[in-house]
């Protein structure tokens, strides 16, 4: 399978129809968590299974991974999880997707970018314009979680998010995970690899003020 796709390719300009929350979830009014760059969705599948009081939404740009994730949802008859195919930046530039923010309590960028080289900076999902759009759309008190094993990427994401005055860093040590989208601290697929190989993990939480 192709490991990476260029998010700036014209192929992703057109986005698929985003169904309403009612179509996505059995209980559309539940708190919603969004995972951007969810790959084949194992993290969200694990979360949705153990936390029926939350709805989970994943966005992934590699179509084949989204197909695999959707099949698992169907197979396991999970009603609080939905996957969208496409470039997250393009999806949220579309005004028809804004309704997602009505229920959104948190979102995560977990090990999001394969674009390490400076000349590929523009391909990174965390961009100033994207974060500005999030800051204009997210409710006060909602959270952004970032995690990566690449220090340079962490610094890039942290700089972009911290430069937006509507987001304030939260002290991770005092963060109450029990009320969050991830009370059991489920780990992602990439995170499991990173832990196994004893690599560093850089992470931060921000709240919209
Ligand atoms: C390194 S993988 C990490 C997957 C998963 N979050 C984890 O922690 O195991 C990064 C994923 O983000 C996806 N991705 C990168 N840029 C994206 C974008 N602009 N929109 C949606 N998905 C994106 C990639 O296709 C890839 O599957």
Tab-separated table of N, CA and C in Angstrom, residues 15-28 30-49 51 54-61 63 65-74 77-86 91-92 97 99-100 104 108:
chain	number	residue	atom	x	y	z
A	15	UNK	N	-14.504	17.105	-1.896
A	15	UNK	CA	-14.668	16.271	-0.688
A	15	UNK	C	-15.963	15.468	-0.766
A	16	UNK	N	-16.003	14.356	-0.040
A	16	UNK	CA	-17.217	13.540	-0.072
A	16	UNK	C	-18.315	14.222	0.751
A	17	UNK	N	-19.556	13.817	0.526
A	17	UNK	CA	-20.650	14.399	1.309
A	17	UNK	C	-20.493	14.012	2.767
A	18	UNK	N	-20.574	14.999	3.647
A	18	UNK	CA	-20.461	14.691	5.072
A	18	UNK	C	-21.885	14.507	5.607
A	19	UNK	N	-22.215	13.309	6.096
A	19	UNK	CA	-23.585	13.098	6.581
A	19	UNK	C	-23.857	13.883	7.864
A	20	UNK	N	-25.115	14.051	8.217
A	20	UNK	CA	-25.459	14.745	9.463
A	20	UNK	C	-25.054	13.874	10.656
A	21	UNK	N	-25.004	14.477	11.851
A	21	UNK	CA	-24.655	13.702	13.055
A	21	UNK	C	-25.676	12.591	13.274
A	22	UNK	N	-26.919	12.867	12.885
A	22	UNK	CA	-27.991	11.874	13.031
A	22	UNK	C	-27.725	10.636	12.177
A	23	UNK	N	-27.157	10.894	10.990
A	23	UNK	CA	-26.829	9.765	10.100
A	23	UNK	C	-25.581	9.033	10.572
A	24	UNK	N	-24.662	9.774	11.192
A	24	UNK	CA	-23.394	9.159	11.600
A	24	UNK	C	-23.543	8.296	12.852
A	25	UNK	N	-24.366	8.813	13.809
A	25	UNK	CA	-24.367	8.193	15.139
A	25	UNK	C	-25.772	7.835	15.601
A	26	UNK	N	-25.814	6.796	16.431
A	26	UNK	CA	-27.076	6.365	17.023
A	26	UNK	C	-27.622	7.437	17.967
A	27	UNK	N	-26.704	8.035	18.765
A	27	UNK	CA	-27.104	9.088	19.718
A	27	UNK	C	-26.329	10.366	19.352
A	28	UNK	N	-26.870	11.162	18.433
A	28	UNK	CA	-26.108	12.286	17.874
A	28	UNK	C	-25.794	13.394	18.866
A	30	UNK	N	-24.481	13.134	21.875
A	30	UNK	CA	-23.368	12.856	22.793
A	30	UNK	C	-22.176	13.767	22.487
A	31	UNK	N	-21.291	13.923	23.500
A	31	UNK	CA	-20.026	14.640	23.267
A	31	UNK	C	-19.288	13.988	22.111
A	32	UNK	N	-18.601	14.827	21.333
A	32	UNK	CA	-17.922	14.310	20.138
A	32	UNK	C	-16.419	14.565	20.226
A	33	UNK	N	-15.649	13.533	19.885
A	33	UNK	CA	-14.198	13.694	19.745
A	33	UNK	C	-13.812	13.415	18.295
A	34	UNK	N	-12.903	14.250	17.772
A	34	UNK	CA	-12.444	14.108	16.392
A	34	UNK	C	-10.955	13.776	16.379
A	35	UNK	N	-10.584	12.716	15.638
A	35	UNK	CA	-9.171	12.347	15.503
A	35	UNK	C	-8.758	12.593	14.051
A	36	UNK	N	-7.794	13.490	13.863
A	36	UNK	CA	-7.390	13.883	12.504
A	36	UNK	C	-6.143	13.104	12.091
A	37	UNK	N	-6.256	12.342	10.993
A	37	UNK	CA	-5.164	11.457	10.556
A	37	UNK	C	-5.242	10.152	11.331
A	38	UNK	N	-6.420	9.517	11.253
A	38	UNK	CA	-6.708	8.362	12.127
A	38	UNK	C	-6.229	7.040	11.534
A	39	UNK	N	-5.630	7.062	10.347
A	39	UNK	CA	-5.157	5.848	9.656
A	39	UNK	C	-6.300	4.826	9.575
A	40	UNK	N	-6.060	3.566	9.939
A	40	UNK	CA	-7.127	2.560	9.800
A	40	UNK	C	-8.065	2.548	11.011
A	41	UNK	N	-7.900	3.534	11.896
A	41	UNK	CA	-8.912	3.779	12.920
A	41	UNK	C	-8.872	2.905	14.167
A	42	UNK	N	-7.803	2.147	14.363
A	42	UNK	CA	-7.805	1.215	15.505
A	42	UNK	C	-7.978	1.942	16.840
A	43	UNK	N	-7.323	3.103	16.967
A	43	UNK	CA	-7.427	3.911	18.193
A	43	UNK	C	-8.897	4.246	18.478
A	44	UNK	N	-9.606	4.731	17.463
A	44	UNK	CA	-11.003	5.116	17.653
A	44	UNK	C	-11.900	3.902	17.860
A	45	UNK	N	-11.577	2.804	17.201
A	45	UNK	CA	-12.364	1.573	17.398
A	45	UNK	C	-12.258	1.141	18.865
A	46	UNK	N	-11.048	1.186	19.406
A	46	UNK	CA	-10.847	0.814	20.817
A	46	UNK	C	-11.602	1.767	21.739
A	47	UNK	N	-11.504	3.068	21.439
A	47	UNK	CA	-12.160	4.070	22.290
A	47	UNK	C	-13.686	3.920	22.244
A	48	UNK	N	-14.208	3.798	21.036
A	48	UNK	CA	-15.667	3.747	20.870
A	48	UNK	C	-16.252	2.525	21.578
A	49	UNK	N	-15.490	1.462	21.573
A	49	UNK	CA	-15.961	0.216	22.175
A	49	UNK	C	-16.089	0.364	23.697
A	51	UNK	N	-16.118	3.361	25.470
A	51	UNK	CA	-16.759	4.604	25.951
A	51	UNK	C	-18.044	4.901	25.181
A	54	UNK	N	-19.509	8.616	24.525
A	54	UNK	CA	-18.926	9.584	23.595
A	54	UNK	C	-19.159	9.109	22.159
A	55	UNK	N	-19.253	10.069	21.248
A	55	UNK	CA	-19.185	9.753	19.822
A	55	UNK	C	-17.778	10.077	19.329
A	56	UNK	N	-17.312	9.287	18.358
A	56	UNK	CA	-15.953	9.461	17.820
A	56	UNK	C	-16.013	9.588	16.296
A	57	UNK	N	-15.210	10.538	15.802
A	57	UNK	CA	-15.162	10.778	14.370
A	57	UNK	C	-13.700	10.794	13.935
A	58	UNK	N	-13.386	10.046	12.875
A	58	UNK	CA	-12.015	10.019	12.368
A	58	UNK	C	-11.965	10.581	10.963
A	59	UNK	N	-10.894	11.324	10.662
A	59	UNK	CA	-10.663	11.795	9.287
A	59	UNK	C	-9.323	11.246	8.826
A	60	UNK	N	-9.329	10.685	7.620
A	60	UNK	CA	-8.098	10.087	7.089
A	60	UNK	C	-8.042	10.316	5.583
A	61	UNK	N	-6.845	10.656	5.107
A	61	UNK	CA	-6.684	11.015	3.691
A	61	UNK	C	-6.393	9.801	2.809
A	63	UNK	N	-7.614	6.616	1.294
A	63	UNK	CA	-8.961	6.068	1.107
A	63	UNK	C	-9.061	4.605	1.525
A	65	UNK	N	-7.491	2.988	3.751
A	65	UNK	CA	-7.535	2.839	5.208
A	65	UNK	C	-8.934	3.156	5.741
A	66	UNK	N	-9.574	4.143	5.118
A	66	UNK	CA	-10.932	4.512	5.551
A	66	UNK	C	-11.892	3.359	5.243
A	67	UNK	N	-11.717	2.730	4.083
A	67	UNK	CA	-12.580	1.589	3.716
A	67	UNK	C	-12.429	0.471	4.749
A	68	UNK	N	-11.180	0.182	5.125
A	68	UNK	CA	-10.918	-0.872	6.119
A	68	UNK	C	-11.584	-0.507	7.445
A	69	UNK	N	-11.422	0.752	7.857
A	69	UNK	CA	-11.980	1.190	9.138
A	69	UNK	C	-13.511	1.076	9.120
A	70	UNK	N	-14.115	1.479	8.000
A	70	UNK	CA	-15.586	1.434	7.908
A	70	UNK	C	-16.102	-0.003	7.967
A	71	UNK	N	-15.361	-0.899	7.350
A	71	UNK	CA	-15.772	-2.318	7.385
A	71	UNK	C	-15.773	-2.845	8.812
A	72	UNK	N	-14.772	-2.420	9.594
A	72	UNK	CA	-14.700	-2.869	10.996
A	72	UNK	C	-15.883	-2.334	11.807
A	73	UNK	N	-16.251	-1.091	11.540
A	73	UNK	CA	-17.394	-0.483	12.250
A	73	UNK	C	-18.671	-1.277	11.950
A	74	UNK	N	-18.825	-1.613	10.661
A	74	UNK	CA	-20.002	-2.359	10.211
A	74	UNK	C	-20.025	-3.743	10.863
A	77	UNK	N	-20.704	-3.629	14.466
A	77	UNK	CA	-21.955	-2.903	14.731
A	77	UNK	C	-21.767	-1.794	15.760
A	78	UNK	N	-20.710	-1.008	15.570
A	78	UNK	CA	-20.430	0.101	16.492
A	78	UNK	C	-21.232	1.318	16.044
A	79	UNK	N	-21.974	1.908	16.986
A	79	UNK	CA	-22.912	2.989	16.618
A	79	UNK	C	-22.436	4.379	17.032
A	80	UNK	N	-21.269	4.459	17.650
A	80	UNK	CA	-20.776	5.772	18.110
A	80	UNK	C	-19.450	6.131	17.436
A	81	UNK	N	-19.280	5.663	16.203
A	81	UNK	CA	-18.025	5.898	15.499
A	81	UNK	C	-18.273	6.052	14.000
A	82	UNK	N	-17.630	7.084	13.407
A	82	UNK	CA	-17.780	7.304	11.967
A	82	UNK	C	-16.450	7.761	11.383
A	83	UNK	N	-16.171	7.342	10.149
A	83	UNK	CA	-14.929	7.727	9.485
A	83	UNK	C	-15.229	8.523	8.216
A	84	UNK	N	-14.488	9.613	8.049
A	84	UNK	CA	-14.615	10.445	6.839
A	84	UNK	C	-13.310	10.351	6.056
A	85	UNK	N	-13.448	10.211	4.747
A	85	UNK	CA	-12.263	10.183	3.875
A	85	UNK	C	-11.984	11.583	3.338
A	86	UNK	N	-10.716	12.007	3.397
A	86	UNK	CA	-10.338	13.271	2.749
A	86	UNK	C	-9.246	14.005	3.487
A	91	UNK	N	-11.812	19.508	4.158
A	91	UNK	CA	-13.124	19.163	4.731
A	91	UNK	C	-13.665	20.331	5.561
A	92	UNK	N	-12.790	20.941	6.371
A	92	UNK	CA	-13.281	22.015	7.238
A	92	UNK	C	-13.303	23.378	6.560
A	97	UNK	N	-19.491	21.571	6.544
A	97	UNK	CA	-18.951	20.688	7.581
A	97	UNK	C	-18.958	21.345	8.961
A	99	UNK	N	-21.150	22.142	11.041
A	99	UNK	CA	-22.058	21.627	12.079
A	99	UNK	C	-21.334	20.679	13.037
A	100	UNK	N	-20.229	20.096	12.576
A	100	UNK	CA	-19.470	19.148	13.411
A	100	UNK	C	-19.028	19.827	14.711
A	104	UNK	N	-18.598	19.191	19.187
A	104	UNK	CA	-17.189	18.819	19.340
A	104	UNK	C	-16.604	19.308	20.667
A	108	UNK	N	-7.865	15.518	18.259
A	108	UNK	CA	-6.478	15.081	18.440
A	108	UNK	C	-5.748	15.019	17.103
